[in-house]
Short mmCIF file of C-alpha atoms in Angstrom, two decimals:
data_model
loop_
_atom_site.label_atom_id
_atom_site.label_comp_id
_atom_site.label_asym_id
_atom_site.label_seq_id
_atom_site.Cartn_x
_atom_site.Cartn_y
_atom_site.Cartn_z
CA MET A 1 0.11 -0.35 -38.79
CA LEU A 2 -1.92 1.55 -41.40
CA SER A 3 -1.13 -1.06 -44.06
CA THR A 4 -2.25 -3.82 -41.67
CA LEU A 5 -5.54 -2.06 -41.00
CA LYS A 6 -6.03 -1.45 -44.72
CA SER A 7 -5.42 -5.13 -45.53
CA ALA A 8 -7.73 -6.26 -42.73
CA TRP A 9 -10.51 -3.96 -43.96
CA LYS A 10 -10.43 -5.64 -47.38
CA MET A 11 -11.34 -9.02 -45.86
CA ASP A 12 -15.05 -9.49 -45.13
CA GLU A 13 -14.58 -11.53 -41.95
CA LEU A 14 -12.02 -9.17 -40.39
CA ARG A 15 -14.00 -6.12 -41.50
CA GLN A 16 -17.07 -7.47 -39.70
CA LYS A 17 -15.01 -8.05 -36.55
CA ILE A 18 -13.63 -4.50 -36.66
CA ILE A 19 -17.12 -3.02 -37.20
CA PHE A 20 -18.51 -5.13 -34.33
CA THR A 21 -15.73 -3.91 -32.02
CA MET A 22 -16.42 -0.28 -32.97
CA LEU A 23 -20.15 -0.72 -32.31
CA MET A 24 -19.34 -2.08 -28.84
CA PHE A 25 -17.18 1.00 -28.25
CA LEU A 26 -20.19 3.14 -29.21
CA VAL A 27 -22.39 1.31 -26.70
CA PHE A 28 -19.71 1.83 -24.05
CA ARG A 29 -19.53 5.57 -24.70
CA ILE A 30 -23.33 5.91 -24.68
CA GLY A 31 -23.52 4.11 -21.33
CA ALA A 32 -20.80 6.40 -19.96
CA HIS A 33 -23.29 9.30 -20.29
CA VAL A 34 -26.37 7.62 -18.73
CA PRO A 35 -26.61 9.00 -15.16
CA VAL A 36 -27.39 6.94 -12.08
CA PRO A 37 -30.85 7.94 -10.77
CA GLY A 38 -31.21 9.81 -7.50
CA VAL A 39 -27.81 11.58 -7.46
CA ASP A 40 -27.22 15.35 -7.31
CA THR A 41 -24.37 15.82 -9.83
CA GLU A 42 -23.41 19.29 -8.58
CA ALA A 43 -22.98 18.12 -4.98
CA LEU A 44 -21.15 15.06 -6.30
CA LYS A 45 -18.49 17.10 -8.12
CA GLY A 46 -17.47 18.95 -4.97
CA LEU A 47 -17.34 15.69 -3.01
CA LEU A 48 -15.17 13.80 -5.51
CA GLU A 49 -12.66 16.64 -5.88
CA GLN A 50 -11.51 15.97 -2.31
CA ASN A 51 -10.28 12.44 -3.04
CA ILE A 52 -7.89 10.49 -5.22
CA PHE A 53 -10.15 8.87 -7.79
CA GLY A 54 -8.25 9.91 -10.91
CA PHE A 55 -7.26 6.44 -12.08
CA ILE A 56 -10.79 5.03 -11.78
CA ASP A 57 -12.13 8.04 -13.68
CA ILE A 58 -9.51 7.64 -16.42
CA ILE A 59 -10.15 3.97 -17.18
CA SER A 60 -13.92 4.51 -17.00
CA GLY A 61 -13.68 7.24 -19.64
CA GLY A 62 -14.92 10.00 -17.30
CA ALA A 63 -17.95 7.93 -16.21
CA PHE A 64 -16.89 7.95 -12.55
CA LYS A 65 -16.93 11.69 -11.91
CA SER A 66 -20.16 11.97 -13.90
CA PHE A 67 -21.44 9.00 -11.84
CA THR A 68 -23.09 7.17 -14.71
CA VAL A 69 -24.10 3.50 -14.91
CA PHE A 70 -20.51 2.60 -15.88
CA ALA A 71 -18.98 4.61 -13.00
CA MET A 72 -17.09 1.62 -11.54
CA GLY A 73 -15.86 0.64 -14.99
CA ILE A 74 -14.19 -2.72 -15.27
CA MET A 75 -12.09 -2.36 -12.07
CA PRO A 76 -13.99 -5.11 -10.13
CA TYR A 77 -13.21 -7.53 -12.97
CA ILE A 78 -9.52 -6.58 -12.91
CA ASN A 79 -9.40 -7.07 -9.13
CA ALA A 80 -11.21 -10.42 -9.40
CA SER A 81 -8.77 -11.58 -12.10
CA ILE A 82 -5.77 -10.59 -9.98
CA ILE A 83 -7.22 -12.40 -6.94
CA MET A 84 -7.79 -15.55 -9.03
CA GLN A 85 -4.18 -15.47 -10.23
CA LEU A 86 -2.94 -15.18 -6.64
CA LEU A 87 -5.24 -18.00 -5.51
CA THR A 88 -3.64 -20.37 -8.04
CA VAL A 89 -0.44 -20.07 -6.00
CA VAL A 90 -1.85 -20.59 -2.50
CA ILE A 91 -4.82 -22.95 -3.08
CA PRO A 92 -4.10 -26.37 -4.68
CA TYR A 93 -7.61 -26.62 -6.22
CA PHE A 94 -7.13 -23.49 -8.31
CA GLU A 95 -3.58 -24.55 -9.19
CA LYS A 96 -5.03 -27.82 -10.49
CA LEU A 97 -7.64 -25.94 -12.54
CA ALA A 98 -4.93 -23.76 -14.09
CA LYS A 99 -3.14 -26.89 -15.34
CA GLU A 100 -6.24 -28.62 -16.76
CA GLY A 101 -6.17 -26.80 -20.08
CA GLN A 102 -9.27 -25.40 -21.75
CA GLU A 103 -11.80 -26.86 -19.30
CA GLY A 104 -9.86 -25.58 -16.31
CA ARG A 105 -9.64 -22.10 -17.81
CA LYS A 106 -13.42 -22.11 -18.39
CA LYS A 107 -14.06 -22.89 -14.72
CA MET A 108 -11.61 -20.21 -13.59
CA ALA A 109 -13.30 -17.71 -15.91
CA GLN A 110 -16.65 -18.60 -14.34
CA TYR A 111 -15.25 -18.07 -10.83
CA THR A 112 -13.80 -14.74 -12.00
CA ARG A 113 -17.28 -13.66 -13.19
CA TYR A 114 -18.79 -14.53 -9.82
CA GLY A 115 -15.99 -12.68 -8.06
CA THR A 116 -16.55 -9.64 -10.26
CA VAL A 117 -20.23 -9.43 -9.31
CA VAL A 118 -19.46 -9.89 -5.59
CA LEU A 119 -16.64 -7.32 -5.56
CA GLY A 120 -18.71 -4.93 -7.69
CA PHE A 121 -21.64 -5.24 -5.28
CA PHE A 122 -19.55 -4.43 -2.19
CA GLN A 123 -17.78 -1.59 -3.98
CA ALA A 124 -21.14 -0.18 -5.09
CA VAL A 125 -22.46 -0.38 -1.51
CA GLY A 126 -19.39 1.49 -0.25
CA MET A 127 -19.71 4.16 -2.92
CA SER A 128 -23.43 4.71 -2.31
CA VAL A 129 -22.88 5.08 1.46
CA TYR A 130 -19.88 7.37 0.96
CA LEU A 131 -21.81 9.61 -1.43
CA LYS A 132 -24.87 9.87 0.80
CA SER A 133 -24.55 13.67 1.01
CA ALA A 134 -24.94 13.85 -2.79
CA LEU A 135 -28.15 11.80 -2.85
CA VAL A 136 -31.42 13.58 -3.64
CA ASP A 137 -33.39 11.41 -1.20
CA PRO A 138 -31.09 9.41 1.15
CA GLY A 139 -32.69 6.17 2.23
CA PHE A 140 -32.64 2.41 1.82
CA LEU A 141 -34.40 2.53 -1.55
CA SER A 142 -31.89 5.05 -2.95
CA TYR A 143 -28.95 2.97 -1.72
CA ALA A 144 -30.48 -0.18 -3.25
CA VAL A 145 -31.12 1.48 -6.64
CA ILE A 146 -27.59 2.91 -6.85
CA THR A 147 -25.97 -0.37 -5.74
CA ILE A 148 -27.93 -2.48 -8.23
CA THR A 149 -27.37 0.01 -11.05
CA LEU A 150 -23.60 0.21 -10.55
CA THR A 151 -23.25 -3.58 -10.16
CA ALA A 152 -25.32 -4.18 -13.28
CA GLY A 153 -23.20 -1.66 -15.20
CA THR A 154 -19.99 -3.50 -14.29
CA ALA A 155 -21.54 -6.89 -15.13
CA PHE A 156 -22.69 -5.53 -18.49
CA LEU A 157 -19.18 -4.24 -19.27
CA MET A 158 -17.73 -7.64 -18.35
CA TRP A 159 -20.21 -9.39 -20.67
CA MET A 160 -19.50 -6.88 -23.43
CA GLY A 161 -15.74 -7.40 -23.04
CA GLU A 162 -16.07 -11.17 -23.37
CA LEU A 163 -18.33 -10.64 -26.41
CA ILE A 164 -15.64 -8.48 -28.05
CA THR A 165 -13.03 -11.17 -27.36
CA GLU A 166 -15.27 -13.81 -28.94
CA ARG A 167 -16.65 -11.91 -31.95
CA GLY A 168 -14.36 -8.91 -32.36
CA ILE A 169 -10.64 -8.12 -32.51
CA GLY A 170 -8.32 -8.31 -29.51
CA ASN A 171 -8.95 -8.77 -25.79
CA GLY A 172 -12.34 -7.22 -25.01
CA ILE A 173 -11.65 -6.19 -21.40
CA SER A 174 -8.37 -4.51 -22.37
CA LEU A 175 -10.02 -2.75 -25.30
CA ILE A 176 -12.77 -1.34 -23.05
CA ILE A 177 -10.12 0.13 -20.75
CA PHE A 178 -8.27 1.39 -23.85
CA ALA A 179 -11.44 3.06 -25.17
CA GLY A 180 -12.07 4.75 -21.82
CA ILE A 181 -8.55 6.22 -21.71
CA VAL A 182 -8.49 7.31 -25.37
CA SER A 183 -11.86 9.05 -24.95
CA ARG A 184 -10.13 11.54 -22.61
CA ILE A 185 -7.66 12.70 -25.27
CA PRO A 186 -10.00 15.31 -26.91
CA SER A 187 -10.69 16.94 -23.54
CA GLY A 188 -6.92 17.03 -22.86
CA ILE A 189 -6.31 18.75 -26.19
CA ASN A 190 -9.08 21.24 -25.41
CA THR A 191 -7.53 21.94 -21.98
CA LEU A 192 -4.17 22.61 -23.64
CA TYR A 193 -5.86 24.98 -26.10
CA GLN A 194 -7.60 26.82 -23.25
CA TYR A 195 -4.25 27.24 -21.45
CA LEU A 196 -2.84 28.86 -24.58
CA LYS A 197 -5.92 31.00 -25.15
CA GLN A 198 -6.00 32.30 -21.56
CA GLY A 199 -2.26 32.96 -21.47
CA GLN A 200 -1.57 30.43 -18.70
CA THR A 201 1.22 28.96 -20.83
CA ASN A 202 3.14 29.72 -24.00
CA ILE A 203 3.82 27.94 -27.28
CA PHE A 204 7.35 26.97 -26.22
CA ALA A 205 6.05 25.09 -23.16
CA VAL A 206 3.52 23.30 -25.37
CA LEU A 207 6.22 22.34 -27.90
CA LEU A 208 8.44 21.09 -25.07
CA PHE A 209 5.51 19.04 -23.77
CA LEU A 210 4.94 17.48 -27.21
CA VAL A 211 8.64 16.64 -27.70
CA ILE A 212 8.85 15.01 -24.25
CA ALA A 213 5.60 13.13 -24.96
CA VAL A 214 6.95 11.66 -28.21
CA ILE A 215 10.22 10.60 -26.53
CA ILE A 216 8.35 8.97 -23.64
CA ILE A 217 5.96 7.09 -25.94
CA ALA A 218 8.94 5.76 -27.92
CA GLY A 219 10.58 4.70 -24.65
CA VAL A 220 7.43 2.93 -23.45
CA VAL A 221 7.17 1.02 -26.73
CA ALA A 222 10.85 0.03 -26.54
CA MET A 223 10.53 -1.16 -22.93
CA HIS A 224 7.28 -3.01 -23.65
CA GLU A 225 8.88 -4.91 -26.54
CA GLY A 226 12.29 -5.30 -24.86
CA GLN A 227 13.29 -8.82 -23.85
CA ARG A 228 16.32 -10.90 -22.91
CA ARG A 229 16.58 -14.07 -25.00
CA ILE A 230 18.21 -17.02 -23.26
CA PRO A 231 19.44 -19.56 -25.86
CA VAL A 232 18.15 -23.14 -25.51
CA GLN A 233 19.45 -26.19 -27.35
CA TYR A 234 17.45 -29.43 -27.67
CA ALA A 235 19.35 -32.71 -27.91
CA LYS A 236 18.55 -35.15 -30.70
CA ARG A 237 16.40 -38.13 -29.77
CA VAL A 238 15.85 -41.27 -31.87
CA VAL A 239 12.35 -42.73 -31.56
CA GLY A 240 11.96 -45.74 -33.83
CA ARG A 241 13.23 -44.64 -37.23
CA LYS A 242 12.63 -40.94 -36.63
CA VAL A 243 14.97 -38.34 -35.16
CA TYR A 244 13.43 -35.65 -32.95
CA GLY A 245 14.97 -32.47 -31.52
CA GLY A 246 18.29 -30.96 -32.39
CA GLN A 247 16.91 -27.48 -32.97
CA SER A 248 17.91 -24.24 -31.26
CA THR A 249 15.42 -21.84 -29.71
CA HIS A 250 15.31 -19.32 -26.88
CA ILE A 251 13.39 -18.33 -23.72
CA PRO A 252 12.11 -14.73 -24.09
CA LEU A 253 12.23 -12.87 -20.75
CA LYS A 254 10.44 -9.53 -21.02
CA VAL A 255 11.89 -6.50 -19.27
CA ASN A 256 8.40 -5.53 -18.14
CA GLN A 257 7.27 -9.03 -17.17
CA ALA A 258 4.53 -7.87 -14.77
CA GLY A 259 2.87 -5.35 -17.08
CA VAL A 260 0.78 -2.66 -15.42
CA ILE A 261 -0.44 -4.86 -12.51
CA PRO A 262 2.13 -3.62 -9.91
CA VAL A 263 1.05 -0.01 -10.50
CA ILE A 264 -2.61 -0.95 -9.98
CA PHE A 265 -1.70 -2.85 -6.78
CA ALA A 266 0.31 0.08 -5.40
CA MET A 267 -2.36 2.62 -6.33
CA SER A 268 -5.12 0.54 -4.72
CA ILE A 269 -3.20 0.24 -1.45
CA LEU A 270 -2.48 3.97 -1.31
CA MET A 271 -6.09 4.84 -2.16
CA PHE A 272 -7.47 2.72 0.69
CA PRO A 273 -6.25 4.84 3.67
CA THR A 274 -7.17 8.11 1.92
CA THR A 275 -10.67 6.82 1.20
CA ILE A 276 -11.12 5.80 4.86
CA ALA A 277 -9.69 9.15 6.02
CA GLY A 278 -12.18 10.94 3.79
CA PHE A 279 -14.97 9.67 6.05
CA PHE A 280 -13.51 11.67 8.97
CA PRO A 281 -12.53 15.11 7.58
CA ALA A 282 -12.59 16.76 11.03
CA ASN A 283 -10.15 14.28 12.58
CA GLY A 284 -6.54 15.50 12.88
CA PHE A 285 -4.94 12.15 12.05
CA ALA A 286 -7.24 11.72 9.04
CA ALA A 287 -6.29 15.20 7.81
CA TRP A 288 -2.60 14.27 8.14
CA ILE A 289 -3.18 11.07 6.12
CA LEU A 290 -4.90 13.06 3.36
CA ARG A 291 -2.02 15.56 3.30
CA VAL A 292 0.96 13.17 3.19
CA LEU A 293 -0.76 10.79 0.75
CA SER A 294 -1.68 13.46 -1.76
CA PRO A 295 -0.08 12.71 -5.18
CA ASN A 296 2.21 15.76 -5.09
CA HIS A 297 3.66 15.06 -1.63
CA GLY A 298 7.23 13.69 -1.44
CA PHE A 299 6.28 10.96 1.06
CA TYR A 300 3.58 9.69 -1.31
CA MET A 301 6.05 9.50 -4.21
CA VAL A 302 8.60 7.55 -2.15
CA ILE A 303 6.04 5.05 -0.80
CA TYR A 304 4.46 4.73 -4.26
CA THR A 305 7.86 3.93 -5.82
CA LEU A 306 8.75 1.34 -3.17
CA LEU A 307 5.36 -0.37 -3.47
CA ILE A 308 5.66 -0.59 -7.26
CA ILE A 309 9.12 -2.17 -7.00
CA PHE A 310 7.90 -4.64 -4.36
CA PHE A 311 4.80 -5.67 -6.31
CA THR A 312 6.78 -5.99 -9.55
CA TYR A 313 8.98 -8.63 -7.92
CA PHE A 314 6.01 -10.22 -6.17
CA TYR A 315 3.80 -10.51 -9.26
CA THR A 316 6.70 -11.73 -11.43
CA ALA A 317 7.46 -14.44 -8.86
CA VAL A 318 3.79 -15.48 -8.85
CA THR A 319 3.34 -15.68 -12.62
CA PHE A 320 6.80 -16.93 -13.73
CA ASN A 321 8.44 -19.94 -12.09
CA PRO A 322 12.05 -20.63 -13.25
CA ARG A 323 11.93 -24.10 -11.66
CA ASP A 324 8.98 -25.16 -13.84
CA ILE A 325 10.75 -23.83 -16.94
CA ALA A 326 13.91 -25.78 -16.08
CA GLU A 327 11.94 -28.99 -15.40
CA ASN A 328 10.05 -28.76 -18.69
CA MET A 329 13.28 -28.17 -20.59
CA GLN A 330 14.90 -31.18 -18.92
CA LYS A 331 11.85 -33.33 -19.64
CA TYR A 332 12.10 -32.68 -23.40
CA GLY A 333 15.90 -32.82 -23.62
CA GLY A 334 16.54 -29.07 -23.63
CA PHE A 335 19.46 -27.27 -22.00
CA ILE A 336 21.12 -23.89 -21.88
CA PRO A 337 24.62 -24.11 -23.44
CA GLY A 338 27.24 -24.20 -20.71
CA LEU A 339 24.81 -25.11 -17.91
CA ARG A 340 23.70 -28.44 -16.50
CA PRO A 341 19.96 -29.21 -16.62
CA GLY A 342 17.95 -28.92 -13.42
CA LYS A 343 18.85 -26.63 -10.53
CA PRO A 344 21.81 -24.82 -12.20
CA THR A 345 19.50 -23.91 -15.09
CA SER A 346 16.69 -22.65 -12.81
CA ASP A 347 19.22 -20.64 -10.74
CA TYR A 348 20.59 -19.00 -13.87
CA ILE A 349 17.12 -18.11 -15.18
CA ASP A 350 16.18 -16.75 -11.74
CA ARG A 351 19.34 -14.62 -11.60
CA VAL A 352 18.71 -13.12 -15.06
CA LEU A 353 15.04 -12.56 -14.25
CA THR A 354 15.90 -10.78 -11.00
CA ARG A 355 18.11 -8.26 -12.81
CA LEU A 356 15.55 -7.72 -15.57
CA THR A 357 12.77 -7.25 -13.00
CA LEU A 358 14.73 -4.49 -11.26
CA ALA A 359 15.02 -2.58 -14.54
CA GLY A 360 11.32 -3.13 -15.25
CA ALA A 361 10.34 -2.03 -11.73
CA ILE A 362 12.32 1.21 -11.96
CA PHE A 363 10.77 1.85 -15.38
CA LEU A 364 7.25 1.29 -14.01
CA ALA A 365 7.90 3.63 -11.08
CA PHE A 366 9.19 6.33 -13.44
CA ILE A 367 6.16 6.00 -15.71
CA ALA A 368 3.77 6.06 -12.73
CA LEU A 369 5.30 9.32 -11.46
CA LEU A 370 5.42 10.77 -14.97
CA PRO A 371 2.44 13.17 -14.59
CA ASN A 372 4.16 14.87 -11.63
CA ILE A 373 7.48 15.05 -13.52
CA MET A 374 5.84 16.47 -16.63
CA MET A 375 4.00 19.10 -14.61
CA GLY A 376 7.25 20.11 -12.91
CA ILE A 377 9.13 20.45 -16.24
CA THR A 378 6.48 22.14 -18.40
CA GLY A 379 4.23 23.72 -15.76
CA LEU A 380 1.17 22.24 -17.53
CA ASN A 381 -1.39 20.53 -15.30
CA LEU A 382 -2.04 17.71 -17.77
CA HIS A 383 -2.06 14.08 -16.60
CA PHE A 384 -0.03 12.77 -19.52
CA GLY A 385 1.48 9.33 -19.30
CA GLY A 386 1.55 7.18 -16.22
CA THR A 387 -0.50 4.04 -16.02
CA SER A 388 -2.83 5.08 -18.82
CA LEU A 389 0.10 5.36 -21.25
CA LEU A 390 1.29 1.85 -20.38
CA ILE A 391 -2.20 0.47 -20.97
CA ILE A 392 -2.65 2.29 -24.29
CA VAL A 393 0.70 1.13 -25.68
CA GLY A 394 0.31 -2.46 -24.43
CA VAL A 395 -3.25 -2.91 -25.72
CA ALA A 396 -2.49 -1.26 -29.07
CA LEU A 397 0.58 -3.45 -29.69
CA GLU A 398 -1.15 -6.68 -28.65
CA THR A 399 -4.22 -5.91 -30.77
CA MET A 400 -2.09 -5.17 -33.83
CA LYS A 401 -0.14 -8.41 -33.32
CA GLN A 402 -3.38 -10.37 -33.16
CA LEU A 403 -4.66 -8.65 -36.29
CA GLU A 404 -1.41 -9.41 -38.12
CA SER A 405 -1.55 -13.07 -37.06
CA GLN A 406 -5.12 -13.39 -38.36
CA LEU A 407 -4.08 -11.78 -41.64
CA LEU A 408 -1.14 -14.20 -41.93
CA THR A 409 -3.43 -17.17 -41.26
CA ARG A 410 -5.85 -16.12 -44.00
CA HIS A 411 -3.13 -15.36 -46.55
CA TYR A 412 -1.30 -18.64 -45.91
CA GLN A 413 -2.25 -21.23 -48.55
CA GLY A 414 -0.15 -24.12 -47.33
CA PHE A 415 1.19 -27.02 -49.39
CA MET A 416 -2.19 -28.53 -50.28
CA LYS A 417 -3.92 -26.97 -53.29
#
């Protein structure tokens, strides 16, 4: 990785892209410290401590609990993207757009932008109404200012992410989330140091924490890169005087086919009832909801695990269709050795994918519950791992692969001199 970065830095074009990406990170971190006008930050801290907003705060780089202009982060864009992917399955128009190539993707990206602004607006309205007790001067004007500010902050982050994708290195939206998570690492190290300094833990617990952390990171990398390769053979075809096909290849089925999306789905569903219950703190049923759906409660862990497994299968089924794979193979003369083209091939791929998805789902559930497990083993109240770890590893690996491919393209001279 270091050699790749060193080689990329020596090339003017790649160096400019890296510098541009870093400058965008700087803008992101500056915006994460610009407060929303009309909010009492002290009253806000006490209000937010009563709810489960940890994930939003993590991916926004601490901007949520500070309630800055980037408080909502890029979550509305993520939700809009997920909704667009689901709509391609149920609405023929969007399915047609998805198959139209570059022009279709441009239209879907435009719809995703509109959806981001709409979702961001409604989320900002809900947040401003919910936080009315923390407003300096509650009223229509205050609600309007907060709503517009938060929506504009999300729209700006979306624009900045697309700008990074176009002129920088890697996927801009993913890198913004990555930057928000990584920015929390120094505060985590400081918290660990304070635990040692105040005698709340000992050096052996810290060493155990570090050893477990290294093992888990290695496991996440292995699972992220892990795949089952199904061999595919293409029959030879004679077209005129030329012979096509005859080569062997494979279909790579990733163990973690759905990525981090099932965890976000499950977390969003579990956050919804607790957020509604937070509006009625004096109600007995609402208090029971807040108690059983707290992250450390056994019922929450069981429901969380089941939802992750369900959404892993659901999202994999939405994004990967074995029937389409089998039809495309048959169209171009491809077949899996020992299987007939068509339905037997699609059934085989589906069977292998089902087994792989179960392993990936269990892995995702384990990673999602990792902070609770780590706290139980080491006694340290540090939110290590979980969804943020999956995002960091995935974005880092994909960005390095893109950087390596750009280096390979620029070093390749070809046959023409």
